[in-house]
Short mmCIF file of C-alpha atoms and ligand atoms in Angstrom, two decimals:
data_model
loop_
_atom_site.label_atom_id
_atom_site.label_comp_id
_atom_site.label_asym_id
_atom_site.label_seq_id
_atom_site.Cartn_x
_atom_site.Cartn_y
_atom_site.Cartn_z
CA MET A 397 101.42 113.68 113.74
CA ILE A 398 101.59 110.57 114.76
CA ASN A 399 103.29 107.86 113.53
CA PRO A 400 101.15 104.62 113.00
CA SER A 401 103.02 101.38 113.85
CA ASN A 402 105.75 99.94 111.01
CA ARG A 403 103.12 96.85 110.63
CA VAL A 404 100.35 99.70 109.26
CA SER A 405 102.67 101.23 107.36
CA GLY A 406 103.61 98.73 105.00
CA VAL A 407 100.40 97.44 104.09
CA ARG A 408 97.72 99.66 102.01
CA SER A 409 93.91 99.58 102.72
CA TYR A 410 92.14 96.74 100.92
CA TYR A 411 91.63 97.32 97.39
CA PHE A 412 87.67 97.92 97.36
CA ALA A 413 87.74 99.38 100.10
CA ARG A 414 89.53 102.16 97.55
CA LYS A 415 87.36 101.06 95.12
CA LEU A 416 83.55 101.60 96.40
CA LYS A 417 85.01 105.16 97.28
CA GLU A 418 85.03 105.87 93.91
CA ILE A 419 82.78 104.66 92.18
CA ALA A 420 80.28 105.70 95.16
CA GLU A 421 82.34 109.04 94.48
CA LEU A 422 81.48 108.88 90.15
CA ARG A 423 78.02 108.16 91.06
CA ALA A 424 77.55 111.72 93.24
CA SER A 425 78.56 112.98 89.95
CA GLY A 426 75.71 111.54 88.02
CA ILE A 427 77.78 109.13 86.32
CA ASP A 428 75.19 105.60 87.28
CA VAL A 429 78.06 102.74 87.38
CA ILE A 430 77.43 99.29 86.88
CA ASN A 431 79.51 97.56 89.68
CA LEU A 432 80.52 93.94 88.26
CA GLY A 433 83.00 93.87 90.73
CA ILE A 434 82.72 92.65 93.99
CA GLY A 435 81.28 89.39 95.18
CA SER A 436 78.70 90.48 97.80
CA PRO A 437 75.30 88.56 96.84
CA ASP A 438 72.69 90.69 95.93
CA MET A 439 69.86 87.82 95.95
CA LEU A 440 67.98 87.33 99.87
CA PRO A 441 69.70 84.41 102.29
CA PRO A 442 67.00 81.58 103.13
CA LYS A 443 64.10 82.49 104.62
CA GLU A 444 65.27 80.61 107.19
CA ALA A 445 67.61 82.86 108.21
CA ILE A 446 65.40 85.97 108.25
CA ASP A 447 63.07 84.49 110.09
CA GLY A 448 66.35 82.96 113.05
CA LEU A 449 67.22 86.30 113.19
CA ILE A 450 64.03 87.99 113.52
CA ASN A 451 62.39 85.07 116.06
CA GLY A 452 66.59 85.49 117.80
CA LEU A 453 65.83 89.40 118.75
CA SER A 454 63.02 88.08 121.27
CA GLU A 455 64.77 85.29 122.63
CA ASP A 456 66.31 84.76 126.53
CA ARG A 457 69.77 86.67 126.45
CA ALA A 458 69.27 87.79 122.71
CA HIS A 459 71.03 91.39 123.20
CA GLN A 460 74.21 89.82 126.03
CA TYR A 461 77.71 89.46 125.74
CA GLN A 462 77.52 85.78 123.52
CA SER A 463 79.87 82.65 124.06
CA TYR A 464 83.42 83.55 122.77
CA TYR A 465 83.18 79.33 121.51
CA GLY A 466 79.76 80.53 119.64
CA LEU A 467 76.32 78.93 120.46
CA VAL A 468 75.71 75.51 120.63
CA GLU A 469 73.00 75.35 118.43
CA LEU A 470 75.68 76.32 115.60
CA ARG A 471 78.24 74.93 116.60
CA GLU A 472 75.71 71.66 116.25
CA ALA A 473 74.62 73.46 113.21
CA PHE A 474 77.61 73.46 111.11
CA GLU A 475 78.29 69.72 112.68
CA SER A 476 75.34 68.40 110.56
CA PHE A 477 76.27 70.67 107.18
CA TYR A 478 79.57 68.46 107.21
CA GLU A 479 78.06 65.69 108.34
CA GLU A 480 75.43 65.99 105.22
CA HIS A 481 77.39 68.28 102.60
CA TYR A 482 80.60 66.58 102.33
CA GLN A 483 80.12 63.26 104.91
CA VAL A 484 82.84 64.26 106.87
CA SER A 485 82.25 63.90 110.59
CA ILE A 486 83.26 66.38 112.75
CA ASN A 487 82.37 67.88 117.24
CA GLY A 488 81.22 70.69 117.22
CA ALA A 489 82.11 71.31 120.45
CA ASP A 490 85.79 69.80 120.08
CA ASN A 491 86.70 71.33 115.97
CA ILE A 492 84.71 74.13 115.11
CA LEU A 493 85.14 78.12 115.77
CA PRO A 494 82.41 79.33 114.54
CA LEU A 495 83.68 83.14 113.45
CA ILE A 496 82.49 86.86 112.49
CA GLY A 497 83.34 85.44 108.65
CA SER A 498 86.53 84.25 107.22
CA LYS A 499 87.77 86.85 106.54
CA GLU A 500 89.13 87.13 110.26
CA GLY A 501 89.91 83.35 110.55
CA ILE A 502 92.33 84.31 107.57
CA MET A 503 93.84 87.53 110.33
CA HIS A 504 93.47 84.99 113.26
CA ILE A 505 95.42 82.48 111.94
CA SER A 506 97.95 84.22 111.14
CA MET A 507 98.34 86.41 113.90
CA ALA A 508 97.86 83.26 116.13
CA TYR A 509 101.11 81.50 114.42
CA LEU A 510 103.59 83.70 112.69
CA ASN A 511 106.58 84.81 113.91
CA PRO A 512 107.98 87.63 112.62
CA GLY A 513 110.68 85.83 109.92
CA ASP A 514 108.25 82.91 109.19
CA GLU A 515 107.11 82.21 106.40
CA VAL A 516 103.78 81.98 104.51
CA LEU A 517 103.40 80.60 100.95
CA VAL A 518 100.18 82.50 99.49
CA PRO A 519 98.49 81.68 95.67
CA ASN A 520 99.06 84.07 93.24
CA PRO A 521 97.05 84.90 91.58
CA GLY A 522 94.29 85.26 95.56
CA TYR A 523 92.27 86.01 97.83
CA PRO A 524 94.72 89.59 98.58
CA ALA A 525 94.33 88.79 103.01
CA TYR A 526 96.57 86.35 102.48
CA HIS A 527 98.94 88.47 101.84
CA MET A 528 98.17 91.26 103.38
CA CYS A 529 97.48 89.47 106.90
CA ALA A 530 100.67 87.97 106.75
CA LYS A 531 102.77 90.91 106.56
CA LEU A 532 100.21 92.56 109.72
CA ALA A 533 101.78 89.54 111.59
CA GLY A 534 104.61 90.37 110.49
CA ALA A 535 105.78 87.38 108.66
CA ILE A 536 107.12 87.00 105.46
CA PRO A 537 104.88 86.51 102.52
CA ARG A 538 105.23 84.42 99.90
CA CYS A 539 104.21 83.89 96.97
CA TYR A 540 103.50 80.50 94.47
CA SER A 541 102.51 81.35 91.29
CA LEU A 542 99.73 79.92 89.45
CA SER A 543 99.02 79.73 85.26
CA SER A 544 95.91 78.62 83.43
CA ASP A 545 99.16 76.45 81.60
CA ASN A 546 98.58 74.41 85.04
CA ASN A 547 94.66 75.09 85.15
CA TRP A 548 96.20 76.90 88.48
CA GLN A 549 97.14 74.32 90.20
CA ILE A 550 99.93 74.17 92.59
CA ASP A 551 102.97 73.54 91.59
CA LEU A 552 104.06 71.51 94.33
CA GLU A 553 107.26 69.93 92.25
CA ALA A 554 108.66 73.28 92.02
CA LEU A 555 108.25 74.47 95.49
CA LYS A 556 109.93 70.50 96.84
CA GLN A 557 113.18 72.59 95.03
CA GLN A 558 112.74 75.58 97.51
CA ASP A 559 114.11 75.86 100.74
CA LEU A 560 111.81 75.47 102.75
CA THR A 561 112.44 75.68 106.56
CA ARG A 562 110.83 78.62 107.35
CA VAL A 563 107.64 77.61 106.00
CA LYS A 564 104.97 77.46 108.80
CA ILE A 565 101.14 78.27 106.85
CA LEU A 566 100.43 77.01 102.91
CA TRP A 567 96.85 78.83 102.03
CA ILE A 568 95.41 77.37 99.30
CA ASN A 569 91.87 77.67 97.80
CA SER A 570 89.45 75.57 96.16
CA PRO A 571 87.30 76.71 94.38
CA HIS A 572 89.47 78.93 93.36
CA MET A 573 89.00 82.97 93.80
CA PRO A 574 89.28 84.22 91.34
CA THR A 575 90.10 81.96 89.15
CA GLY A 576 87.67 79.03 89.81
CA ALA A 577 89.60 76.38 89.59
CA VAL A 578 88.56 73.53 91.16
CA SER A 579 91.28 70.77 92.43
CA SER A 580 90.91 67.74 92.46
CA THR A 581 90.73 65.02 95.00
CA GLU A 582 93.82 64.05 94.13
CA GLU A 583 95.82 67.79 93.96
CA LEU A 584 94.55 68.34 97.40
CA GLN A 585 95.70 65.42 98.79
CA ALA A 586 99.52 66.06 97.11
CA VAL A 587 99.01 69.10 99.25
CA VAL A 588 98.05 68.02 102.33
CA GLN A 589 100.93 65.61 102.10
CA PHE A 590 103.04 67.93 101.36
CA GLY A 591 102.07 69.48 104.27
CA ARG A 592 103.39 66.44 106.73
CA ASP A 593 106.56 65.37 104.98
CA HIS A 594 107.39 69.79 105.49
CA ASN A 595 105.93 70.39 108.42
CA ILE A 596 103.62 73.36 107.57
CA LEU A 597 100.55 74.41 108.14
CA ILE A 598 97.72 74.03 105.60
CA CYS A 599 95.01 75.75 104.84
CA HIS A 600 92.21 75.67 102.66
CA ASP A 601 90.03 78.95 102.50
CA ASN A 602 86.60 77.21 101.10
CA PRO A 603 84.16 79.90 100.75
CA TYR A 604 83.16 78.46 96.92
CA ALA A 605 82.13 75.62 97.11
CA PHE A 606 79.16 75.70 97.09
CA ILE A 607 78.21 77.70 93.74
CA LEU A 608 78.35 76.49 91.14
CA ASN A 609 79.61 73.75 91.50
CA ASP A 610 78.74 70.03 90.90
CA HIS A 611 81.09 68.92 94.17
CA PRO A 612 81.49 70.62 96.89
CA GLN A 613 84.79 69.13 98.55
CA SER A 614 85.87 69.92 101.90
CA ILE A 615 90.03 69.48 103.01
CA PHE A 616 88.32 66.78 105.36
CA ASN A 617 87.71 65.07 102.56
CA VAL A 618 91.47 63.46 101.97
CA CYS A 619 92.56 64.09 105.82
CA THR A 620 91.58 63.52 108.60
CA ILE A 621 90.85 66.38 110.95
CA GLU A 622 93.67 64.76 113.31
CA ASP A 623 96.36 66.58 110.32
CA ASN A 624 97.74 69.98 110.44
CA VAL A 625 94.88 70.98 108.47
CA LEU A 626 92.39 73.56 109.32
CA GLU A 627 90.20 75.18 106.89
CA LEU A 628 87.05 78.23 106.03
CA THR A 629 84.21 77.23 105.93
CA SER A 630 81.86 81.08 105.46
CA LEU A 631 78.01 81.64 105.02
CA SER A 632 79.17 84.48 102.39
CA LYS A 633 78.40 83.31 99.11
CA SER A 634 76.38 79.65 99.83
CA HIS A 635 73.52 81.44 101.47
CA HIS A 636 73.96 84.73 100.62
CA MET A 637 75.45 85.99 103.77
CA SER A 638 77.83 88.05 103.17
CA GLY A 639 76.70 91.81 105.27
CA TRP A 640 76.13 88.53 107.90
CA ARG A 641 79.70 88.47 109.31
CA VAL A 642 79.31 84.71 109.48
CA GLY A 643 82.27 82.29 109.09
CA ALA A 644 83.50 79.28 110.56
CA LEU A 645 87.27 77.26 110.88
CA VAL A 646 87.18 73.60 111.21
CA GLY A 647 89.89 71.47 112.99
CA LYS A 648 91.31 69.90 115.36
CA SER A 649 91.69 71.72 118.78
CA GLU A 650 94.80 71.41 119.42
CA LEU A 651 94.82 74.02 116.32
CA LEU A 652 92.21 76.41 117.47
CA ASP A 653 93.19 76.66 120.61
CA PRO A 654 96.02 79.36 119.80
CA VAL A 655 93.02 81.09 117.44
CA ILE A 656 90.79 81.38 120.99
CA ARG A 657 93.17 83.05 122.48
CA PHE A 658 93.77 85.36 120.20
CA LYS A 659 89.99 85.95 118.88
CA SER A 660 88.89 85.93 122.46
CA ASN A 661 91.06 89.00 122.87
CA MET A 662 89.78 90.60 120.33
CA ASP A 663 85.85 90.82 119.99
CA SER A 664 83.04 89.54 122.53
CA GLY A 665 81.09 87.04 120.81
CA MET A 666 78.62 86.91 117.99
CA PHE A 667 75.07 88.13 117.73
CA LYS A 668 72.62 85.84 119.34
CA PRO A 669 70.05 86.01 116.71
CA ILE A 670 72.78 86.43 113.45
CA GLN A 671 73.76 82.65 115.25
CA LEU A 672 70.72 81.35 115.07
CA ALA A 673 69.93 82.02 112.18
CA ALA A 674 73.43 81.35 110.04
CA ALA A 675 72.21 77.67 112.28
CA ASN A 676 68.32 78.04 110.15
CA ALA A 677 70.54 78.88 107.06
CA LEU A 678 72.69 75.71 107.12
CA GLY A 679 69.95 73.77 107.32
CA VAL A 680 68.33 74.63 103.99
CA LYS A 681 68.22 71.52 102.08
CA GLN A 682 69.82 71.15 98.28
CA HIS A 683 66.41 72.50 96.49
CA TRP A 684 68.49 75.83 97.97
CA TYR A 685 71.45 75.31 96.52
CA ASP A 686 69.42 74.06 93.39
CA THR A 687 67.33 77.18 92.51
CA ILE A 688 71.06 80.27 93.26
CA ASN A 689 73.04 77.22 91.25
CA THR A 690 70.03 78.07 88.66
CA GLU A 691 69.79 81.99 88.35
CA TYR A 692 73.77 82.17 88.43
CA GLN A 693 73.63 79.72 85.39
CA HIS A 694 71.19 82.24 83.44
CA ARG A 695 73.81 85.23 85.33
CA ARG A 696 76.88 83.87 83.16
CA THR A 697 75.34 83.35 80.21
CA VAL A 698 75.54 87.10 79.82
CA ALA A 699 79.01 87.52 81.64
CA TYR A 700 80.15 85.12 78.76
CA GLN A 701 78.54 87.68 76.08
CA ILE A 702 80.19 90.46 77.82
CA LEU A 703 83.26 89.62 77.77
CA ASP A 704 82.55 88.03 74.13
CA SER A 705 81.78 91.62 73.18
CA VAL A 706 85.63 92.59 74.27
CA ASN A 707 87.18 90.06 72.46
CA CYS A 708 88.39 88.50 76.23
CA GLU A 709 88.61 84.82 76.55
CA TYR A 710 87.72 82.03 79.60
CA SER A 711 87.37 78.64 80.79
CA THR A 712 83.31 77.48 80.45
CA ASP A 713 84.69 74.67 83.33
CA ALA A 714 84.60 76.79 86.24
CA ALA A 715 83.29 76.95 89.26
CA GLY A 716 82.02 79.80 92.17
CA MET A 717 80.70 83.69 91.19
CA PHE A 718 83.07 84.99 89.11
CA VAL A 719 84.41 85.08 85.78
CA TRP A 720 87.52 85.38 85.54
CA ALA A 721 89.34 86.25 81.10
CA LYS A 722 91.82 86.78 79.87
CA VAL A 723 91.81 90.12 78.13
CA LYS A 724 93.72 90.27 74.49
CA GLY A 725 95.47 93.65 73.42
CA GLU A 726 96.33 95.28 76.90
CA SER A 727 96.48 94.69 80.17
CA GLY A 728 92.93 94.06 82.48
CA GLU A 729 93.55 97.48 84.48
CA ALA A 730 93.35 99.70 80.72
CA LEU A 731 90.63 97.28 80.22
CA SER A 732 88.75 98.26 83.55
CA ASP A 733 89.71 101.46 83.09
CA ARG A 734 88.53 102.37 79.48
CA LEU A 735 85.23 100.22 80.53
CA LEU A 736 84.39 102.26 83.85
CA MET A 737 86.04 105.53 82.05
CA ASP A 738 83.79 104.80 79.04
CA VAL A 739 80.50 103.84 80.01
CA GLY A 740 80.24 103.48 83.37
CA VAL A 741 80.30 98.93 83.60
CA PHE A 742 83.54 98.53 86.58
CA LEU A 743 85.43 94.95 86.55
CA THR A 744 87.93 93.95 88.38
CA PRO A 745 91.47 94.12 87.22
CA GLY A 746 93.40 90.80 87.66
CA ILE A 747 96.43 92.57 89.57
CA VAL A 748 94.58 93.45 92.53
CA PHE A 749 95.41 89.49 92.65
CA GLY A 750 98.94 88.85 92.47
CA THR A 751 100.93 89.87 88.72
CA GLN A 752 99.81 86.70 87.49
CA GLY A 753 96.52 88.53 86.89
CA GLU A 754 97.49 91.13 84.98
CA SER A 755 96.46 90.24 81.40
CA TYR A 756 92.78 89.20 83.42
CA ILE A 757 89.10 90.95 84.27
CA ARG A 758 86.70 89.36 86.87
CA LEU A 759 83.45 89.75 86.00
CA SER A 760 81.48 88.82 89.24
CA LEU A 761 77.52 87.23 89.14
CA CYS A 762 76.18 89.83 92.04
CA SER A 763 73.95 90.80 89.30
CA PRO A 764 70.17 90.16 87.93
CA VAL A 765 70.19 88.97 84.34
CA ASP A 766 68.82 92.91 83.74
CA LEU A 767 72.18 94.63 84.70
CA LEU A 768 74.36 92.26 83.75
CA THR A 769 72.04 92.97 80.23
CA LYS A 770 71.59 96.30 80.59
CA ALA A 771 75.84 96.09 80.78
CA LEU A 772 76.30 94.16 77.76
CA ASN A 773 73.99 96.88 75.51
CA ARG A 774 76.81 100.21 76.78
CA ILE A 775 79.79 97.92 75.96
CA SER A 776 78.29 97.12 72.73
CA THR A 777 78.24 100.67 71.97
CA LEU A 778 82.05 100.80 72.17
C1 PLP B 981 89.25 83.75 98.64
C2 PLP B 981 87.91 84.46 100.15
N1 PLP B 981 87.81 84.30 101.05
C3 PLP B 981 87.35 84.50 101.77
C4 PLP B 981 86.98 85.92 101.81
C5 PLP B 981 86.16 86.30 102.79
O1 PLP B 981 85.03 85.55 102.69
P1 PLP B 981 84.31 86.29 103.79
O2 PLP B 981 82.62 86.80 103.99
O3 PLP B 981 83.05 84.72 105.38
O4 PLP B 981 84.27 86.34 105.46
C6 PLP B 981 86.39 85.59 100.24
C7 PLP B 981 85.29 87.01 100.01
O5 PLP B 981 85.67 87.35 99.09
C8 PLP B 981 86.63 85.06 99.62
O6 PLP B 981 86.74 85.24 97.94
#
């Protein structure tokens, strides 16, 4: 037996890596599971992206290693995207690092900035990668609790009462996953000021800005690119390209530099046709976002009916591609297990996102209305 590293020993594989295996086994045993758990968009990416990928295959040097900094075309496309959708001026050459999905960016930031003993403030509930990547980097994740009483917003006054001397990074995420809560401009401003006051790197993870959200915001709407602030952006949700693995890290060049030093020793660039396709996708006009959001609205109506039928409570003004709902009379995990075993419908138990999610369940809008309706009909037989 060769012992794994201590780093890996304290970490479990990602929840969905385990759960999807279980669902595949149930399906193999003949159970027709409807998976309403995962946020992997089922609709096609923009046609411009697909054409860009196909045409990119015949581009000069398409099959070779690509630049560690991403193609100029892709960086410029992110620059224009920030200008058009957020009215934020950034420089594609200095302020943008294309990534193979934003999840890898969470790991890269952690590896580039954290030393053993450093502390990282992570939201509870929140995306598990913030916590796990901090641990893998040898640092100490320190959860800050979010609750519905405070509209799932960070309580900065409570944090200020604590010893923050070892805190190096604060992760925030608006629209927030899993709750769908959106921070106001003032709330984001206060977080940035908190980072300045305590010399903490603010990392804003922003993959859901364009899903069921009337006012997409960048963190750079409330601070300058010269602040100690990083933003992760992703095409996974906004452009239905989760499997293509494209995102970017945005910030001042001094902050990107350590990340590039780490990342360039890990991968060897991104496949050129995918970068060209992503550049095309970033150029789509408002009509794209309006069309996908109309569909997500239809889906959400059925999602609400599903949640009503199991007596859950939810907010109707949340953003993002999930509905986060409070379960009554049992834990979210008990309801999730019951629905999977009794009617073959999978919803994600909120505990996956932290202890504050224990009484909750998360329903993904990444299934068409007819499948959601099928799930509703099954649940109604309970
Ligand atoms: C909050 C949050 N951040 C980051 C990611 C990762 O997205 P990507 O596909 O860009 O790696 C996800 C994916 O579900 C997410 O929910």
